[in-house]
mmCIF file of N, CA and C and ligand atoms in Angstrom:
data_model
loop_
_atom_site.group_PDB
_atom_site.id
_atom_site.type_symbol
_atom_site.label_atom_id
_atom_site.label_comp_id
_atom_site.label_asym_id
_atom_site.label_seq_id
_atom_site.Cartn_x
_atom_site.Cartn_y
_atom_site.Cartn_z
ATOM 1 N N UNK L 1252 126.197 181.738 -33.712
ATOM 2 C CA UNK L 1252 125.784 181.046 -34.929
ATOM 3 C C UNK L 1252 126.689 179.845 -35.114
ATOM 4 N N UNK L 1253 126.000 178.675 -35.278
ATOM 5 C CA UNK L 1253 126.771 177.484 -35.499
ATOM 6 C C UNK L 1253 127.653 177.399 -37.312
ATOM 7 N N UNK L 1254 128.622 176.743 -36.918
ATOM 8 C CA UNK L 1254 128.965 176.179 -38.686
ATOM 9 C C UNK L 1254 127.986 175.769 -39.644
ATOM 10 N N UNK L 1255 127.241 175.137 -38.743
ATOM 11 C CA UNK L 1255 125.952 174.684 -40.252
ATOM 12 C C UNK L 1255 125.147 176.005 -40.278
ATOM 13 N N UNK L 1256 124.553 176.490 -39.256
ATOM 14 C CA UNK L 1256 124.496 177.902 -39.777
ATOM 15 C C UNK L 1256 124.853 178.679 -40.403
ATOM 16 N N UNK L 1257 125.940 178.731 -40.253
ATOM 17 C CA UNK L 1257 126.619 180.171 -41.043
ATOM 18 C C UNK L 1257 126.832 179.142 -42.578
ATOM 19 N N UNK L 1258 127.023 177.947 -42.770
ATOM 20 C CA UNK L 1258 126.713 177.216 -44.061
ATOM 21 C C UNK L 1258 125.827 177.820 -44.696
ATOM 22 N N UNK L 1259 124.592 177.279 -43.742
ATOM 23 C CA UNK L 1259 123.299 177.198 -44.884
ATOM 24 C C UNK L 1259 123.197 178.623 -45.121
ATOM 25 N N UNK L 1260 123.456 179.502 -44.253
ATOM 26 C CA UNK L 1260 123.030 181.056 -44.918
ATOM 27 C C UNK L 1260 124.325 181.452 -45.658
ATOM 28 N N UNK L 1261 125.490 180.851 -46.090
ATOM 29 C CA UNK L 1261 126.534 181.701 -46.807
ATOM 30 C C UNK L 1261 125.459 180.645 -48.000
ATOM 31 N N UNK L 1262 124.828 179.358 -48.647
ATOM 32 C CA UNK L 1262 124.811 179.395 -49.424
ATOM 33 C C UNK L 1262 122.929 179.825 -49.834
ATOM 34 N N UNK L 1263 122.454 180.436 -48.878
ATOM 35 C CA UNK L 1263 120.988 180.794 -48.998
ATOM 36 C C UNK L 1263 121.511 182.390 -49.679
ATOM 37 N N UNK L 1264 122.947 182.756 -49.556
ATOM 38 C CA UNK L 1264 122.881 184.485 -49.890
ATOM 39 C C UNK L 1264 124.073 183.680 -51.454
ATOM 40 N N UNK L 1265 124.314 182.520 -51.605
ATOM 41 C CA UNK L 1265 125.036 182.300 -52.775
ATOM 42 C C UNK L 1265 126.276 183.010 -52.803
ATOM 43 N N UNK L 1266 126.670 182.940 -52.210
ATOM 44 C CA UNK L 1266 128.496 183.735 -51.763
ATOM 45 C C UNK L 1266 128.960 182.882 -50.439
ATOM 46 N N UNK L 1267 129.194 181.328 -50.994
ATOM 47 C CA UNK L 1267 129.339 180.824 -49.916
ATOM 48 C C UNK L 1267 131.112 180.538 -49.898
ATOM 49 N N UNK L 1268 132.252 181.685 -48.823
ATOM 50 C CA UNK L 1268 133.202 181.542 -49.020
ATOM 51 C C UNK L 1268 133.493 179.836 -48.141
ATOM 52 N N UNK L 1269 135.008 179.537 -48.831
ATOM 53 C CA UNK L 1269 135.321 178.352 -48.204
ATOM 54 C C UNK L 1269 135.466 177.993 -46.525
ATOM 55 N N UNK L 1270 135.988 179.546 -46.057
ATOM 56 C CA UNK L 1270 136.267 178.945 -44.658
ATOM 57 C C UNK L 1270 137.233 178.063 -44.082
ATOM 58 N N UNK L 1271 138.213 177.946 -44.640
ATOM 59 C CA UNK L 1271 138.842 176.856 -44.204
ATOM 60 C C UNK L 1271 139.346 177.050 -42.785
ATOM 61 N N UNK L 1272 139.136 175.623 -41.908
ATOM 62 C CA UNK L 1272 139.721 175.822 -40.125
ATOM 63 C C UNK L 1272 139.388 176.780 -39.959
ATOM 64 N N UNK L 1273 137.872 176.804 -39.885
ATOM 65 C CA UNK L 1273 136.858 178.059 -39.296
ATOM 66 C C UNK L 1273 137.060 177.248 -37.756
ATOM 67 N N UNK L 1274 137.254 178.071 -36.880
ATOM 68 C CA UNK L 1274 137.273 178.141 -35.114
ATOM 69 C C UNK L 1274 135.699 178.057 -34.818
ATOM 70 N N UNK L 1275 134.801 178.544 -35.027
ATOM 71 C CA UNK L 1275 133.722 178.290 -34.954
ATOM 72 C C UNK L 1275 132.781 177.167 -35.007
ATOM 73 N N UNK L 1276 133.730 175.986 -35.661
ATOM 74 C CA UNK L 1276 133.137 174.852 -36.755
ATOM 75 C C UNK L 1276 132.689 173.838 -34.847
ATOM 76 N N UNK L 1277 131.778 173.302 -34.513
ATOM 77 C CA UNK L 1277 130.947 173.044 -33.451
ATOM 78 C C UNK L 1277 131.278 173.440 -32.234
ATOM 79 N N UNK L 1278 131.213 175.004 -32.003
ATOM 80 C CA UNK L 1278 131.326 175.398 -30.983
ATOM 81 C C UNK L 1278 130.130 176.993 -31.177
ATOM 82 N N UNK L 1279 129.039 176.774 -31.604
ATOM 83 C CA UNK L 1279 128.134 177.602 -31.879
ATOM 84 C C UNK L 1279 127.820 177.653 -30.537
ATOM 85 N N UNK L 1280 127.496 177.519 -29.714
ATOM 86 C CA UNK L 1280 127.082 177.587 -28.283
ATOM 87 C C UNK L 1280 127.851 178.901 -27.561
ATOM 88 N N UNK L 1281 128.859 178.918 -28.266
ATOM 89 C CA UNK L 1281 129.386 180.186 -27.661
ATOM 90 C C UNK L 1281 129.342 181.555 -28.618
ATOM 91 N N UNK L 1282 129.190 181.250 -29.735
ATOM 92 C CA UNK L 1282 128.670 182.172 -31.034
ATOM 93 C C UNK L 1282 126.912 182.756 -30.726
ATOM 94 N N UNK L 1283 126.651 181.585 -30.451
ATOM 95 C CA UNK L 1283 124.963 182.268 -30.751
ATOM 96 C C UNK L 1283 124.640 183.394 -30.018
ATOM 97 N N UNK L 1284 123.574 184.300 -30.453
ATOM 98 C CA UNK L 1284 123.218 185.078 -29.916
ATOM 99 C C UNK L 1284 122.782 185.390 -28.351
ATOM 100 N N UNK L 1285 122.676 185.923 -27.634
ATOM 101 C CA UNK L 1285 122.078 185.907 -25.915
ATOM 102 C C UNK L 1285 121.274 185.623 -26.225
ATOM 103 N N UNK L 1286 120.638 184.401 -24.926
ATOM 104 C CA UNK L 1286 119.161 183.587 -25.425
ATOM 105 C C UNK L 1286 118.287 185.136 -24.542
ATOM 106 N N UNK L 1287 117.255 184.968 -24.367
ATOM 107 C CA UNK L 1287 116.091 185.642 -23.574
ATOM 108 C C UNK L 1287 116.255 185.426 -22.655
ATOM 109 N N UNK L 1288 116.571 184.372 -22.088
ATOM 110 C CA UNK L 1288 116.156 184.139 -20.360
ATOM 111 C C UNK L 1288 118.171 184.061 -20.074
ATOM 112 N N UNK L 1289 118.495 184.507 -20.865
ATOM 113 C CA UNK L 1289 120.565 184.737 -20.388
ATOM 114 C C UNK L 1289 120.527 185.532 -20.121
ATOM 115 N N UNK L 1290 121.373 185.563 -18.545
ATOM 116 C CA UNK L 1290 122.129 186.320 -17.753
ATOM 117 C C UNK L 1290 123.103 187.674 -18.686
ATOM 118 N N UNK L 1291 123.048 188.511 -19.099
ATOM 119 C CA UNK L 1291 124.049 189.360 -20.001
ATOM 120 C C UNK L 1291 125.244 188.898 -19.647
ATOM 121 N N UNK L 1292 125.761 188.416 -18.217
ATOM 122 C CA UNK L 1292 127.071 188.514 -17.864
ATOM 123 C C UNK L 1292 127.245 187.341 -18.913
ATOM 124 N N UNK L 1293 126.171 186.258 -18.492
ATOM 125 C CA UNK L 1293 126.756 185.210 -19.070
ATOM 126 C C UNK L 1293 127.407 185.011 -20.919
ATOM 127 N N UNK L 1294 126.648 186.047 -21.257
ATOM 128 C CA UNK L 1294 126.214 185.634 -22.682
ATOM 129 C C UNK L 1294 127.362 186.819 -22.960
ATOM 130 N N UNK L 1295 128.081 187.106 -22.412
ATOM 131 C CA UNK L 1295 129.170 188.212 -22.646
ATOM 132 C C UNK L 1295 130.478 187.418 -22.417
ATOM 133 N N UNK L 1296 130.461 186.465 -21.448
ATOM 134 C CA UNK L 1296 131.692 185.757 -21.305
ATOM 135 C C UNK L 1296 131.556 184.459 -22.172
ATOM 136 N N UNK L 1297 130.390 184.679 -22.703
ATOM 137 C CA UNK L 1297 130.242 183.216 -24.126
ATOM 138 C C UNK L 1297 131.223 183.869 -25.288
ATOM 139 N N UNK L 1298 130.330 185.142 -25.181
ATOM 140 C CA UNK L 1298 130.744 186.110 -26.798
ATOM 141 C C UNK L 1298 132.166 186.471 -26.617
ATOM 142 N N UNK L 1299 133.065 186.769 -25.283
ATOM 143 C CA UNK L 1299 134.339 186.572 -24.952
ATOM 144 C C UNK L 1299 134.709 186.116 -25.400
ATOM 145 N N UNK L 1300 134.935 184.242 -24.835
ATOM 146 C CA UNK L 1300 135.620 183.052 -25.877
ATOM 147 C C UNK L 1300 135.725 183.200 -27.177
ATOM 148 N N UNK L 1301 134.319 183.344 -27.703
ATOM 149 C CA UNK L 1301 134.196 183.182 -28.765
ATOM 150 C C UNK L 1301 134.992 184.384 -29.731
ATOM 151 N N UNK L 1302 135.207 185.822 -29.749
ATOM 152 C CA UNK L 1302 136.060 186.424 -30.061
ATOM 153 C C UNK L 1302 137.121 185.856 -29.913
ATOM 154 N N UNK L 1303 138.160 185.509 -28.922
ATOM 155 C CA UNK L 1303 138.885 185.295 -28.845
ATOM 156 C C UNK L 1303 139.470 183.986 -29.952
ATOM 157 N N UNK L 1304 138.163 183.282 -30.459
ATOM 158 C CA UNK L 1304 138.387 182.073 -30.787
ATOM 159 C C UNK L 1304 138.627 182.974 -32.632
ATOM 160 N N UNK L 1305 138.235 183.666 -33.211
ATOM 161 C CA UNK L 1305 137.630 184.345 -34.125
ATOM 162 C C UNK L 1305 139.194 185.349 -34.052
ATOM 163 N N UNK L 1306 139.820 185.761 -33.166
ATOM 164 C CA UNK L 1306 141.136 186.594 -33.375
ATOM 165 C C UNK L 1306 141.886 185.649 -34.302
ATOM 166 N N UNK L 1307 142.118 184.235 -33.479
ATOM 167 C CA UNK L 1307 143.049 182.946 -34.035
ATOM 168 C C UNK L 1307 142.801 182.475 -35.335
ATOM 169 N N UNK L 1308 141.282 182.845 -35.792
ATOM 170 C CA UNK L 1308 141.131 181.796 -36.888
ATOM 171 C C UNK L 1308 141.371 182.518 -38.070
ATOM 172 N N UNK L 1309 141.985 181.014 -38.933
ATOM 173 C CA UNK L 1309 142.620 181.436 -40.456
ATOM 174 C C UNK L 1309 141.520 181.781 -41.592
ATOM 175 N N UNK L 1310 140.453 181.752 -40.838
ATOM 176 C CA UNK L 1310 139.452 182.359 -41.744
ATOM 177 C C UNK L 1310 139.063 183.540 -41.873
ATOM 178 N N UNK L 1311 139.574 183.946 -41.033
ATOM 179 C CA UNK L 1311 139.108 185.797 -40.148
ATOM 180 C C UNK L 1311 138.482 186.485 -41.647
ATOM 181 N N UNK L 1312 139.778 186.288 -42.546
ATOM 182 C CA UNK L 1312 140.032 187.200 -43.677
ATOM 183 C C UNK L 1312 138.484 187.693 -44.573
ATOM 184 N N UNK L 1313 138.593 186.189 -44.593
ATOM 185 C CA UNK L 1313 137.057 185.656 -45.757
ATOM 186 C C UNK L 1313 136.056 185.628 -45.336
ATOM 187 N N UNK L 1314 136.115 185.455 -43.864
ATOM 188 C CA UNK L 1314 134.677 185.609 -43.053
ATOM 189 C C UNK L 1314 134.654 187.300 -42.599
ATOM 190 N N UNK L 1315 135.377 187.815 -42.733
ATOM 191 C CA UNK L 1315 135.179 189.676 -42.795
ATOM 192 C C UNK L 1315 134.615 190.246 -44.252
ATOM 193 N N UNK L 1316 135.323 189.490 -45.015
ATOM 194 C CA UNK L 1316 135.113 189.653 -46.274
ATOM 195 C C UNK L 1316 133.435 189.422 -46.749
ATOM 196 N N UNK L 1317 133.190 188.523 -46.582
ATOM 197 C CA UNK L 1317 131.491 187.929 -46.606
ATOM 198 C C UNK L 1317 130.711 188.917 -45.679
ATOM 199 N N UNK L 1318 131.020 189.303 -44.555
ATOM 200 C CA UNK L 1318 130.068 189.587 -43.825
ATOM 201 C C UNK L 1318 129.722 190.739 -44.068
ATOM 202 N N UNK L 1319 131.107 191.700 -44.608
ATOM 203 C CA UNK L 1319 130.609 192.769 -45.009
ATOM 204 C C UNK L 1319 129.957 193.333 -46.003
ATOM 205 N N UNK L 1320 129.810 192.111 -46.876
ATOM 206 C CA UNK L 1320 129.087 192.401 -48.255
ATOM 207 C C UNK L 1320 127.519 191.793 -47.913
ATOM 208 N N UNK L 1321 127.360 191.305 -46.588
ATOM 209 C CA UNK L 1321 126.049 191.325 -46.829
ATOM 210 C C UNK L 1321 125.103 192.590 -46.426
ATOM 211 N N UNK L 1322 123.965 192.568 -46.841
ATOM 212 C CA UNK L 1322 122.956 193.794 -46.353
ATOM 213 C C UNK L 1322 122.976 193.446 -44.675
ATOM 214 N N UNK L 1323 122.456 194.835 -44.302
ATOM 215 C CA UNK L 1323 122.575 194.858 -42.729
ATOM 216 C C UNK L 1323 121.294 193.542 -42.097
ATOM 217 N N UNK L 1324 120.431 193.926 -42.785
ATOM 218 C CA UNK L 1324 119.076 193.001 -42.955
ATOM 219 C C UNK L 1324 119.376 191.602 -42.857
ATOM 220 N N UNK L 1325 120.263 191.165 -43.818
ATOM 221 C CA UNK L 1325 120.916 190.006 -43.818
ATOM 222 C C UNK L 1325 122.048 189.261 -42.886
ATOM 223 N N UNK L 1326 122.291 190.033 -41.793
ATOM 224 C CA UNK L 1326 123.645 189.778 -41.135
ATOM 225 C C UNK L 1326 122.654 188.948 -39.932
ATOM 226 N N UNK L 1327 123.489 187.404 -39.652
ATOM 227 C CA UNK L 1327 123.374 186.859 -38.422
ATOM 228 C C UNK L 1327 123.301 187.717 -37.067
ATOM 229 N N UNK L 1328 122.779 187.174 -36.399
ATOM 230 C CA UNK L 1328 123.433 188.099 -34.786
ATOM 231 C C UNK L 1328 123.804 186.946 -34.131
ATOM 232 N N UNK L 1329 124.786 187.600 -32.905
ATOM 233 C CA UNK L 1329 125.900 186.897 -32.087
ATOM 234 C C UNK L 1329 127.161 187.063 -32.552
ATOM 235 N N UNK L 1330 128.259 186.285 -32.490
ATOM 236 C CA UNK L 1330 129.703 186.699 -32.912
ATOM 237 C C UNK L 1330 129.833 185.648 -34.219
ATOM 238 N N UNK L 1331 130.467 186.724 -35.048
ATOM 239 C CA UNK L 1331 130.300 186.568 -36.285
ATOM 240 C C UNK L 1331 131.741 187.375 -36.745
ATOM 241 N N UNK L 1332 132.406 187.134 -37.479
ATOM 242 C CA UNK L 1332 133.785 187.511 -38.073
ATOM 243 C C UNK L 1332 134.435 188.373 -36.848
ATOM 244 N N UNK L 1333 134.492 188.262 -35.962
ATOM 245 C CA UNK L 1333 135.124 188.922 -34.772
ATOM 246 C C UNK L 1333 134.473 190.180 -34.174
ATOM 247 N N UNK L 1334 133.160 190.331 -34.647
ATOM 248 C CA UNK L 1334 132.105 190.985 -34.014
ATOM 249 C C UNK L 1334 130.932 190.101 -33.367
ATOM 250 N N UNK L 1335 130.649 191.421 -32.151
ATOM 251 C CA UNK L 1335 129.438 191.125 -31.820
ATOM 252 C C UNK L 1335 127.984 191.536 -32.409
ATOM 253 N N UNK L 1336 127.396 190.837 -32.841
ATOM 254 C CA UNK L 1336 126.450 191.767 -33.908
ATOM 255 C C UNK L 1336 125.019 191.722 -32.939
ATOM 256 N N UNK L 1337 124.360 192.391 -32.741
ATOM 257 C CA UNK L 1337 123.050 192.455 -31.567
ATOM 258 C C UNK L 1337 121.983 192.660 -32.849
ATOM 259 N N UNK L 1338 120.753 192.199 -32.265
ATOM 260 C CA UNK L 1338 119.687 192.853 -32.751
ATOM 261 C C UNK L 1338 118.808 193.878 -32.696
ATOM 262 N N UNK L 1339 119.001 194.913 -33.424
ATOM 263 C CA UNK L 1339 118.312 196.083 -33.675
ATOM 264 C C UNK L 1339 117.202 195.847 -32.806
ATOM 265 N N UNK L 1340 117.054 197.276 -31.505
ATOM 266 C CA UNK L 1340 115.826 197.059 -30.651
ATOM 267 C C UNK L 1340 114.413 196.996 -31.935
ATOM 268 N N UNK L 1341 113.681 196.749 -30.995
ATOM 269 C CA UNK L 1341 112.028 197.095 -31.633
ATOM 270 C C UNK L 1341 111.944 198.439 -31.812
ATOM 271 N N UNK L 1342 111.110 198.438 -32.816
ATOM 272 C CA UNK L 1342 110.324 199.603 -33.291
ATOM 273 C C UNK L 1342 110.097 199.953 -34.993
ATOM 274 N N UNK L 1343 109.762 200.786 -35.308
ATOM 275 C CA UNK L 1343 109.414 200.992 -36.763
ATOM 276 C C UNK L 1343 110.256 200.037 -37.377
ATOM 277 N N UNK L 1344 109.719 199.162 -38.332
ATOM 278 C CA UNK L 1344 110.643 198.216 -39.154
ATOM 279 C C UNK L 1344 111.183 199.406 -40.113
ATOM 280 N N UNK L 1345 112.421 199.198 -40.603
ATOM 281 C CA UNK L 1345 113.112 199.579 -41.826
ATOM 282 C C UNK L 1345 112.208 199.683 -43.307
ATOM 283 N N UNK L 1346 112.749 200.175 -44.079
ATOM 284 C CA UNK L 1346 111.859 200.293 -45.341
ATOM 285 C C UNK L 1346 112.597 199.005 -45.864
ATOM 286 N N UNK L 1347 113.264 198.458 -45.835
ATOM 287 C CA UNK L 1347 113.835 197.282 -46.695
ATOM 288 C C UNK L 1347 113.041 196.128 -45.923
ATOM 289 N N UNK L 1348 112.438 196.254 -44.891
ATOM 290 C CA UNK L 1348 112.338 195.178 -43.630
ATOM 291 C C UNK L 1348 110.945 194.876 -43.822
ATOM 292 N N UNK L 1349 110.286 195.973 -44.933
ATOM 293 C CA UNK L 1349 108.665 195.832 -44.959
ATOM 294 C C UNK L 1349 108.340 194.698 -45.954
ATOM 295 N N UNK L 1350 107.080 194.434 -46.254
ATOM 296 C CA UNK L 1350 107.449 193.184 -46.860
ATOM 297 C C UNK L 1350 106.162 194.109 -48.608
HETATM 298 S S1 SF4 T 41 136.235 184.504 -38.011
HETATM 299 FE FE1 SF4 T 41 134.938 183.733 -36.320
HETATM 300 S S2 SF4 T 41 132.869 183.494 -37.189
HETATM 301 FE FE2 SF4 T 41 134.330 183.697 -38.915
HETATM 302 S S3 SF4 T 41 134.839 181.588 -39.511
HETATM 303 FE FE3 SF4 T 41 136.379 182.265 -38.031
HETATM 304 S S4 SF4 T 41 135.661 181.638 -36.009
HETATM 305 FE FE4 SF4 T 41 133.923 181.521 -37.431
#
């Protein structure tokens, strides 16, 4: 997930913490999720860096803080506060997920 990403959805959920010297801030390429047609290895030694980048940063705190207050429904996928967050395989949607 890029910085303007994780922007527009900290202020689409209105709990948009500050972030300051977020590690993430244009280096989403290694945040985003495994594309479809990615190699796992590859998209594992993206999500690598990118942890690693997410140990260092002075945001860790506030970006743990946010992420965990959102609904599961609501959480980005890819690396995100020093997790890897995947997307729930297919199958029966959730009762929150129905519309
Ligand atoms: S902890 Fe990771 S995802 Fe969160 S702001 Fe820092 S670099 Fe970005």
């Amino acid at each position: 997930m890029s910085a303007d990403q994780l922007t527009a959805l900290l202020a689409a959920v209105g709990a948009a913490p500050a972030l300051p010297g977020a590690r993430c801030r244009g280096k989403h390429h290694l945040f985003d999720e495994a594309g479809k047609n990615e190699a796992p290895e590859t998209a594992d030694q993206r999500h690598q860096q990118a942890l690693g980048l997410c140990r260092l940063c002075p945001a860790l705190a506030s970006c743990e803080q946010w992420f965990d207050k959102l609904h599961n429904s609501k959480r980005p996928h890819g690396v995100i506060a020093g997790r890897v967050i995947k997307p729930r395989p297919a199958g029966r949607p959730r009762k929150d997920e129905t519309a």
